[in-house]
């Protein structure tokens, strides 16, 4: 669907997993699958493998040609303006390996959030790489500060996580029964990106800098790694060309670099929403499918937003005979005000706790427990035969019937009638 933010600007929801946003669906499990063209298999952590020994369906080595990888073919064929749920599968949990380049405000928060979600995270930052041991201690302290902020906001308690040690210099055990976790500090881009499934850069907006980072990442990352940029000013086509040129300088030959736009919405931790920028070829190819598959593993909802003409520039350069009218719109970025961000963080923390406890706990959650609101009739028309069926994707409130939601979307700046945050209608297109 197309999500109308105001009369002149549009935003598209690419992927909102229903079970990640609502407690009304009982999932059987959610796992990321390595693309069929990526490295063939991956071993689970020893502890997880030990727990799965008794279950014949849960094996220590997971083939790349799994049910999830096969099922995403249908998702890639869906209209770009659709919300696509990739479904839930009874398979071992394997999360993507992540390399983060840059450990400033944004990079540290991305590392902290993905570490909480269970991904293996490696980080390179020039200021941390001078002395390896000291760099690890410094990185642990930076992430500790982020996690401590979550503790002060009661998010760790709501999610059932344990607070980190007071010093913040040692690995953190979010739950008593799990192994300690820490983001690994690396001394080079190549070291951080070794076998990574996705590389996320959080560095200044300079084409030369980003191109050099991605080219060096391709030396050691998985063969079909996703290269995610947070740029707000560089067209994807220009950045892709920069990476190709830099690969030539390094004397490397590789396939087309898979550069996508990926922006985590502030304050990042416990925020289930991200912005995605994809060119028209990517929207109908494997890049979209594989990126959404990774976001699916993290329970993130993705919104398609154009950045500095990235969509139009690519279309004109390639001369594509595609109907990309929707993608050429001037997509307005999604922004969360402080109050809305706080509500979504609290809701996400409760959902993460329920997901960890299992399907029954997730199904038992009620809307008022998650989003602080529940109503039996539409809050606008108050008609007894008009139950609320349309939920705002940003704040999570389910308060409007379809007719009232359609009227609201025609306003210049539609807002949720409950909390007054920007209204963006959530509607599932299909469930695979």
Coordinates of C-alpha atoms in Angstrom, one line a residue:
X1 CA 0.0 0.0 0.0
X2 CA 1.0 3.6 -0.3
X3 CA 1.0 5.5 3.0
X4 CA 0.0 9.2 2.7
X5 CA 1.8 11.5 5.0
X6 CA 0.3 14.7 3.6
X7 CA -1.2 16.1 0.5
X8 CA 2.1 16.3 -1.5
X9 CA 4.4 13.7 0.1
X10 CA 4.1 10.0 0.2
X11 CA 5.9 7.2 2.0
X12 CA 5.6 3.5 1.2
X13 CA 5.6 0.7 3.8
X14 CA 7.7 -2.2 2.5
X15 CA 7.4 -4.6 5.4
X16 CA 5.5 -4.6 8.6
X17 CA 5.5 -8.0 10.3
X18 CA 2.1 -8.4 11.9
X19 CA 3.5 -10.5 14.7
X20 CA 6.1 -7.9 15.5
X21 CA 3.6 -5.1 15.8
X22 CA 0.6 -6.9 17.4
X23 CA 0.0 -9.5 20.0
X24 CA -3.0 -10.9 18.1
X25 CA -0.9 -13.3 16.0
X26 CA 0.7 -16.4 17.5
X27 CA 4.1 -17.0 15.7
X28 CA 5.8 -20.3 15.6
X29 CA 9.3 -18.8 15.5
X30 CA 11.2 -16.2 13.5
X31 CA 14.6 -16.7 11.9
X32 CA 16.7 -15.0 9.3
X33 CA 17.8 -17.2 6.3
X34 CA 21.1 -16.8 4.5
X35 CA 20.3 -16.1 0.8
X36 CA 20.6 -19.2 -1.4
X37 CA 23.5 -17.5 -3.3
X38 CA 25.3 -16.6 -0.1
X39 CA 27.7 -18.7 2.0
X40 CA 26.2 -22.2 2.1
X41 CA 25.7 -22.9 5.8
X42 CA 26.4 -21.5 9.3
X43 CA 26.9 -23.1 12.6
X44 CA 24.7 -22.0 15.5
X45 CA 26.4 -20.9 18.7
X46 CA 27.3 -23.9 20.9
X47 CA 24.7 -23.2 23.5
X48 CA 21.9 -22.9 21.0
X49 CA 23.0 -26.1 19.3
X50 CA 23.1 -27.9 22.6
X51 CA 19.5 -26.8 23.4
X52 CA 18.3 -28.1 20.0
X53 CA 19.9 -31.6 20.1
X54 CA 16.7 -33.2 21.4
X55 CA 14.6 -31.8 18.6
X56 CA 15.2 -33.5 15.2
X57 CA 13.8 -30.4 13.4
X58 CA 16.3 -28.1 15.0
X59 CA 19.8 -28.9 13.6
X60 CA 23.1 -27.3 14.3
X61 CA 23.9 -26.6 10.6
X62 CA 21.2 -24.8 8.7
X63 CA 21.2 -25.1 4.9
X64 CA 21.0 -21.9 2.9
X65 CA 18.3 -23.4 0.8
X66 CA 15.8 -23.3 3.7
X67 CA 12.1 -22.8 3.7
X68 CA 12.5 -19.0 4.4
X69 CA 14.9 -18.5 1.4
X70 CA 12.5 -20.4 -0.9
X71 CA 9.5 -18.5 0.4
X72 CA 10.9 -15.0 -0.2
X73 CA 10.6 -15.5 -4.0
X74 CA 6.9 -14.6 -3.7
X75 CA 7.8 -11.6 -1.6
X76 CA 10.1 -10.2 -4.2
X77 CA 7.4 -10.5 -6.8
X78 CA 4.9 -8.5 -4.8
X79 CA 4.2 -4.9 -5.7
X80 CA 6.8 -2.4 -4.3
X81 CA 4.0 -0.5 -2.6
X82 CA 3.0 -3.5 -0.5
X83 CA 3.5 -4.4 3.1
X84 CA 4.9 -7.9 3.0
X85 CA 5.0 -10.3 5.9
X86 CA 7.5 -13.0 5.3
X87 CA 5.8 -15.3 7.8
X88 CA 7.0 -17.4 10.7
X89 CA 8.8 -20.7 10.5
X90 CA 9.7 -23.5 12.9
X91 CA 13.4 -23.3 12.3
X92 CA 16.5 -22.7 14.5
X93 CA 17.1 -19.0 15.2
X94 CA 20.1 -17.7 13.2
X95 CA 20.5 -14.0 13.1
X96 CA 22.6 -12.1 10.5
X97 CA 26.2 -11.2 11.3
X98 CA 26.6 -7.5 11.4
X99 CA 29.6 -5.2 10.8
X100 CA 29.2 -1.6 11.9
X101 CA 31.7 1.0 10.7
X102 CA 31.7 4.1 12.9
X103 CA 31.1 4.1 16.7
X104 CA 29.7 7.6 17.2
X105 CA 26.3 8.4 18.5
X106 CA 24.4 6.5 15.7
X107 CA 26.8 3.6 15.3
X108 CA 27.0 2.8 19.0
X109 CA 23.2 2.8 19.3
X110 CA 22.8 0.5 16.3
X111 CA 25.4 -1.8 17.8
X112 CA 23.6 -1.8 21.2
X113 CA 20.1 -2.5 19.7
X114 CA 21.3 -5.3 17.4
X115 CA 23.3 -6.8 20.3
X116 CA 20.2 -6.9 22.4
X117 CA 18.4 -8.6 19.6
X118 CA 21.0 -11.3 19.5
X119 CA 23.1 -10.6 16.4
X120 CA 26.8 -11.1 16.3
X121 CA 28.2 -7.5 16.0
X122 CA 31.6 -6.3 15.0
X123 CA 32.6 -2.7 15.1
X124 CA 35.4 -0.7 13.5
X125 CA 36.1 2.9 14.4
X126 CA 39.4 4.6 13.8
X127 CA 39.6 6.1 17.3
X128 CA 39.1 2.6 18.8
X129 CA 41.5 0.7 16.6
X130 CA 44.8 2.2 17.9
X131 CA 45.1 -0.3 20.7
X132 CA 42.9 -3.4 20.4
X133 CA 42.5 -4.2 24.1
X134 CA 41.8 -0.7 25.1
X135 CA 39.5 -0.2 22.1
X136 CA 37.4 -3.1 23.3
X137 CA 37.1 -1.6 26.8
X138 CA 36.2 1.8 25.3
X139 CA 33.5 0.2 23.0
X140 CA 32.1 -1.7 25.9
X141 CA 31.8 1.5 27.9
X142 CA 30.1 3.3 25.0
X143 CA 27.5 0.6 24.7
X144 CA 27.1 0.4 28.4
X145 CA 26.1 4.1 28.5
X146 CA 23.4 3.3 25.9
X147 CA 22.1 0.3 27.8
X148 CA 22.2 2.3 31.0
X149 CA 19.9 4.9 29.4
X150 CA 17.5 2.1 28.6
X151 CA 17.6 1.0 32.2
X152 CA 16.9 4.5 33.4
X153 CA 13.9 4.6 31.0
X154 CA 12.6 1.3 32.4
X155 CA 13.0 -0.4 29.0
X156 CA 15.3 -3.2 30.2
X157 CA 12.8 -4.1 33.0
X158 CA 9.9 -4.1 30.5
X159 CA 11.8 -6.4 28.2
X160 CA 12.9 -8.7 31.0
X161 CA 16.6 -7.9 30.5
X162 CA 19.2 -7.7 33.3
X163 CA 21.1 -4.4 33.7
X164 CA 24.8 -4.5 32.8
X165 CA 27.6 -4.5 35.3
X166 CA 28.3 -1.1 36.9
X167 CA 31.7 -0.7 35.4
X168 CA 30.5 -1.3 31.8
X169 CA 33.9 -2.7 30.9
X170 CA 33.0 -6.4 30.7
X171 CA 30.6 -8.3 28.4
X172 CA 26.9 -8.0 29.3
X173 CA 24.6 -10.9 30.2
X174 CA 21.1 -9.6 29.2
X175 CA 19.6 -12.8 30.7
X176 CA 21.1 -15.1 33.4
X177 CA 20.9 -18.2 31.2
X178 CA 22.7 -16.8 28.1
X179 CA 26.4 -16.3 27.4
X180 CA 27.8 -12.8 27.9
X181 CA 27.5 -10.5 24.9
X182 CA 29.7 -7.7 23.6
X183 CA 30.2 -6.0 20.3
X184 CA 33.7 -7.0 19.0
X185 CA 36.1 -4.1 18.5
X186 CA 38.2 -4.6 15.4
X187 CA 41.4 -2.9 14.2
X188 CA 40.4 -2.7 10.5
X189 CA 37.4 -2.6 8.2
X190 CA 38.4 -5.9 6.7
X191 CA 38.5 -7.5 10.2
X192 CA 35.1 -6.2 11.2
X193 CA 33.5 -7.3 7.9
X194 CA 34.8 -10.8 7.9
X195 CA 31.9 -13.1 6.9
X196 CA 29.4 -10.3 7.6
X197 CA 25.9 -10.6 6.1
X198 CA 25.3 -6.9 6.3
X199 CA 27.7 -3.9 6.7
X200 CA 26.2 -0.8 8.2
X201 CA 28.2 2.4 7.8
X202 CA 27.7 5.3 10.2
X203 CA 30.3 7.8 9.0
X204 CA 30.2 11.4 7.6
X205 CA 28.4 11.9 4.3
X206 CA 31.4 11.8 1.9
X207 CA 31.2 9.7 -1.2
X208 CA 35.0 8.9 -1.2
X209 CA 34.9 7.8 2.5
X210 CA 31.8 5.6 2.1
X211 CA 33.0 4.1 -1.2
X212 CA 36.4 3.2 0.3
X213 CA 34.7 1.6 3.4
X214 CA 32.4 -0.5 1.3
X215 CA 35.1 -1.6 -1.2
X216 CA 37.3 -2.7 1.7
X217 CA 34.3 -4.5 3.3
X218 CA 33.9 -6.6 0.1
X219 CA 37.4 -8.0 0.6
X220 CA 36.4 -10.1 3.6
X221 CA 32.5 -10.0 3.8
X222 CA 30.2 -12.8 2.6
X223 CA 30.1 -12.9 -1.2
X224 CA 26.6 -11.3 -1.4
X225 CA 26.8 -9.0 1.5
X226 CA 24.3 -6.1 1.8
X227 CA 26.1 -2.7 2.1
X228 CA 23.8 -0.4 4.1
X229 CA 24.4 3.4 4.0
X230 CA 22.8 6.0 6.2
X231 CA 23.3 8.8 3.7
X232 CA 20.8 11.6 3.5
X233 CA 22.4 13.4 0.6
X234 CA 24.2 11.0 -1.8
X235 CA 22.2 9.2 -4.5
X236 CA 22.6 5.4 -4.4
X237 CA 23.7 5.3 -8.0
X238 CA 26.6 7.7 -7.3
X239 CA 27.7 5.7 -4.3
X240 CA 27.5 2.4 -6.2
X241 CA 29.7 3.9 -8.9
X242 CA 32.1 5.1 -6.2
X243 CA 32.4 1.6 -4.8
X244 CA 33.0 0.1 -8.3
X245 CA 35.7 2.7 -8.9
X246 CA 37.4 2.0 -5.6
X247 CA 37.3 -1.7 -6.3
X248 CA 39.2 -1.0 -9.5
X249 CA 41.8 1.0 -7.6
X250 CA 42.2 -1.9 -5.2
X251 CA 42.6 -4.3 -8.2
X252 CA 39.5 -6.3 -7.2
X253 CA 36.8 -7.8 -9.4
X254 CA 33.5 -8.5 -7.9
X255 CA 29.8 -8.4 -8.8
X256 CA 27.7 -5.2 -8.6
X257 CA 28.0 -3.9 -5.0
X258 CA 24.6 -4.2 -3.2
X259 CA 24.4 -0.7 -1.8
X260 CA 21.1 0.1 -0.1
X261 CA 19.9 2.9 2.0
X262 CA 19.1 2.0 5.6
X263 CA 18.4 4.5 8.4
X264 CA 17.5 3.5 12.0
X265 CA 15.1 6.0 13.5
X266 CA 16.3 7.9 16.6
X267 CA 16.7 7.0 19.4
X268 CA 17.4 3.6 17.7
X269 CA 17.3 1.3 20.7
X270 CA 13.9 -0.4 21.1
X271 CA 12.6 1.4 18.0
X272 CA 11.0 -1.1 15.6
X273 CA 10.9 1.3 12.6
X274 CA 13.6 1.9 9.9
X275 CA 13.7 3.8 6.6
X276 CA 14.9 2.0 3.4
X277 CA 16.0 3.5 0.1
X278 CA 16.1 1.2 -2.9
X279 CA 16.5 1.9 -6.6
X280 CA 13.9 0.5 -9.1
X281 CA 16.1 -2.5 -10.1
X282 CA 16.6 -3.3 -6.4
X283 CA 12.9 -3.1 -5.7
X284 CA 12.2 -5.9 -8.2
X285 CA 15.4 -8.0 -7.5
X286 CA 17.1 -9.9 -4.8
X287 CA 18.4 -6.9 -2.9
X288 CA 14.9 -6.0 -1.6
X289 CA 14.1 -9.6 -0.7
X290 CA 17.4 -10.2 1.2
X291 CA 17.2 -6.8 3.0
X292 CA 13.7 -7.4 4.1
X293 CA 14.6 -10.9 5.2
X294 CA 17.3 -9.4 7.5
X295 CA 14.9 -6.8 8.9
X296 CA 12.4 -9.6 9.4
X297 CA 14.9 -11.4 11.7
X298 CA 15.1 -8.2 13.8
X299 CA 11.4 -7.6 13.8
X300 CA 11.8 -4.2 12.1
X301 CA 9.1 -2.4 10.0
X302 CA 10.6 -0.8 6.9
X303 CA 9.4 2.3 5.1
X304 CA 10.6 3.2 1.6
X305 CA 11.9 6.7 1.3
X306 CA 13.7 8.5 -1.5
X307 CA 17.0 10.3 -0.7
X308 CA 18.2 13.1 -2.9
X309 CA 16.6 11.6 -6.1
X310 CA 18.1 8.1 -5.6
X311 CA 15.2 6.5 -7.2
X312 CA 14.8 8.9 -10.2
X313 CA 18.5 9.1 -10.9
X314 CA 18.8 5.3 -11.1
X315 CA 15.8 5.0 -13.3
X316 CA 17.0 7.6 -15.8
X317 CA 20.5 6.2 -15.9
X318 CA 19.3 2.6 -16.5
X319 CA 16.6 3.6 -19.0
X320 CA 14.3 1.1 -17.3
X321 CA 10.9 0.5 -19.0
X322 CA 9.2 0.1 -15.6
X323 CA 6.2 1.8 -14.0
X324 CA 8.0 3.5 -11.2
X325 CA 5.7 6.4 -10.8
X326 CA 5.2 5.7 -7.1
X327 CA 8.9 5.4 -6.5
X328 CA 9.6 8.8 -8.1
X329 CA 7.5 10.6 -5.5
X330 CA 9.2 12.9 -3.1
X331 CA 8.9 10.6 -0.1
X332 CA 8.9 12.4 3.2
X333 CA 11.1 10.9 5.9
X334 CA 9.5 9.3 8.9
X335 CA 10.4 11.2 12.1
X336 CA 9.4 10.3 15.7
X337 CA 8.7 13.0 18.2
X338 CA 10.0 12.4 21.8
X339 CA 6.6 11.3 23.1
X340 CA 5.8 8.9 20.2
X341 CA 9.3 7.4 20.3
X342 CA 9.0 6.8 24.1
X343 CA 5.6 5.0 23.6
X344 CA 7.0 2.8 20.8
X345 CA 10.1 1.9 22.8
X346 CA 7.9 0.8 25.7
X347 CA 5.7 -1.2 23.4
X348 CA 8.6 -2.8 21.7
X349 CA 10.2 -3.7 25.0
X350 CA 7.0 -5.5 26.1
X351 CA 6.8 -7.3 22.8
X352 CA 10.4 -8.5 23.0
X353 CA 9.8 -9.9 26.4
X354 CA 6.7 -11.8 25.2
X355 CA 8.5 -13.1 22.1
X356 CA 11.3 -14.4 24.3
X357 CA 8.7 -16.2 26.6
X358 CA 7.1 -17.9 23.6
X359 CA 4.0 -17.9 21.4
X360 CA 1.6 -18.3 24.2
X361 CA 2.9 -15.2 26.1
X362 CA 2.8 -13.2 22.9
X363 CA -0.7 -14.3 22.0
X364 CA -1.9 -13.4 25.6
X365 CA -0.8 -9.8 25.3
X366 CA -3.7 -7.3 25.0
X367 CA -3.5 -4.1 23.0
X368 CA -4.0 -2.0 26.1
X369 CA -1.0 -3.7 27.7
X370 CA 1.2 -2.9 24.7
X371 CA 0.0 0.4 23.3
X372 CA -2.0 1.7 26.3
X373 CA -5.2 1.9 24.4
X374 CA -8.1 -0.4 23.6
X375 CA -11.6 0.5 22.1
X376 CA -14.4 -1.6 20.7
X377 CA -15.7 1.1 18.3
X378 CA -14.2 3.7 16.0
X379 CA -13.2 6.7 18.1
X380 CA -14.3 9.1 15.3
X381 CA -17.7 7.9 14.2
X382 CA -18.6 6.0 17.4
X383 CA -20.8 3.7 15.4
X384 CA -21.5 0.3 17.1
X385 CA -21.2 -1.4 13.7
X386 CA -17.8 0.2 12.9
X387 CA -15.1 -1.6 14.9
X388 CA -11.6 -0.2 14.7
X389 CA -9.8 -2.0 11.9
X390 CA -7.0 0.4 10.8
X391 CA -3.9 0.8 12.9
X392 CA -1.4 3.6 12.7
X393 CA 2.0 2.1 11.8
X394 CA 3.9 4.7 13.7
X395 CA 2.2 4.9 17.1
X396 CA 0.5 1.5 17.0
X397 CA -3.0 2.7 18.0
X398 CA -5.9 0.8 16.6
X399 CA -8.7 3.3 16.8
X400 CA -10.3 3.9 13.3
X401 CA -12.7 2.2 11.1
X402 CA -11.8 2.0 7.4
X403 CA -14.1 4.8 6.3
X404 CA -12.8 7.2 8.9
X405 CA -9.2 6.3 8.2
X406 CA -9.8 7.0 4.5
X407 CA -11.2 10.5 5.4
X408 CA -8.3 11.2 7.7
X409 CA -5.7 10.3 5.0
X410 CA -7.2 13.1 2.9
X411 CA -6.2 15.8 5.4
X412 CA -3.1 17.9 4.8
X413 CA -1.3 16.5 7.9
X414 CA -3.3 13.5 9.2
X415 CA -2.6 12.6 12.9
X416 CA -3.7 9.8 15.2
X417 CA -6.8 10.8 17.0
X418 CA -5.4 9.2 20.2
X419 CA -1.9 10.6 20.5
X420 CA -1.7 13.2 17.7
X421 CA 1.4 11.6 16.2
X422 CA 1.5 11.4 12.4
X423 CA -1.0 8.9 11.1
X424 CA 0.3 6.3 8.6
X425 CA -2.2 3.5 8.0
X426 CA -0.9 0.0 8.4
X427 CA -2.5 -2.7 6.3
X428 CA -1.1 -6.1 5.4
X429 CA -1.0 -7.0 1.7
X430 CA -0.2 -10.6 2.1
X431 CA 1.2 -13.2 4.4
X432 CA 3.4 -15.9 3.0

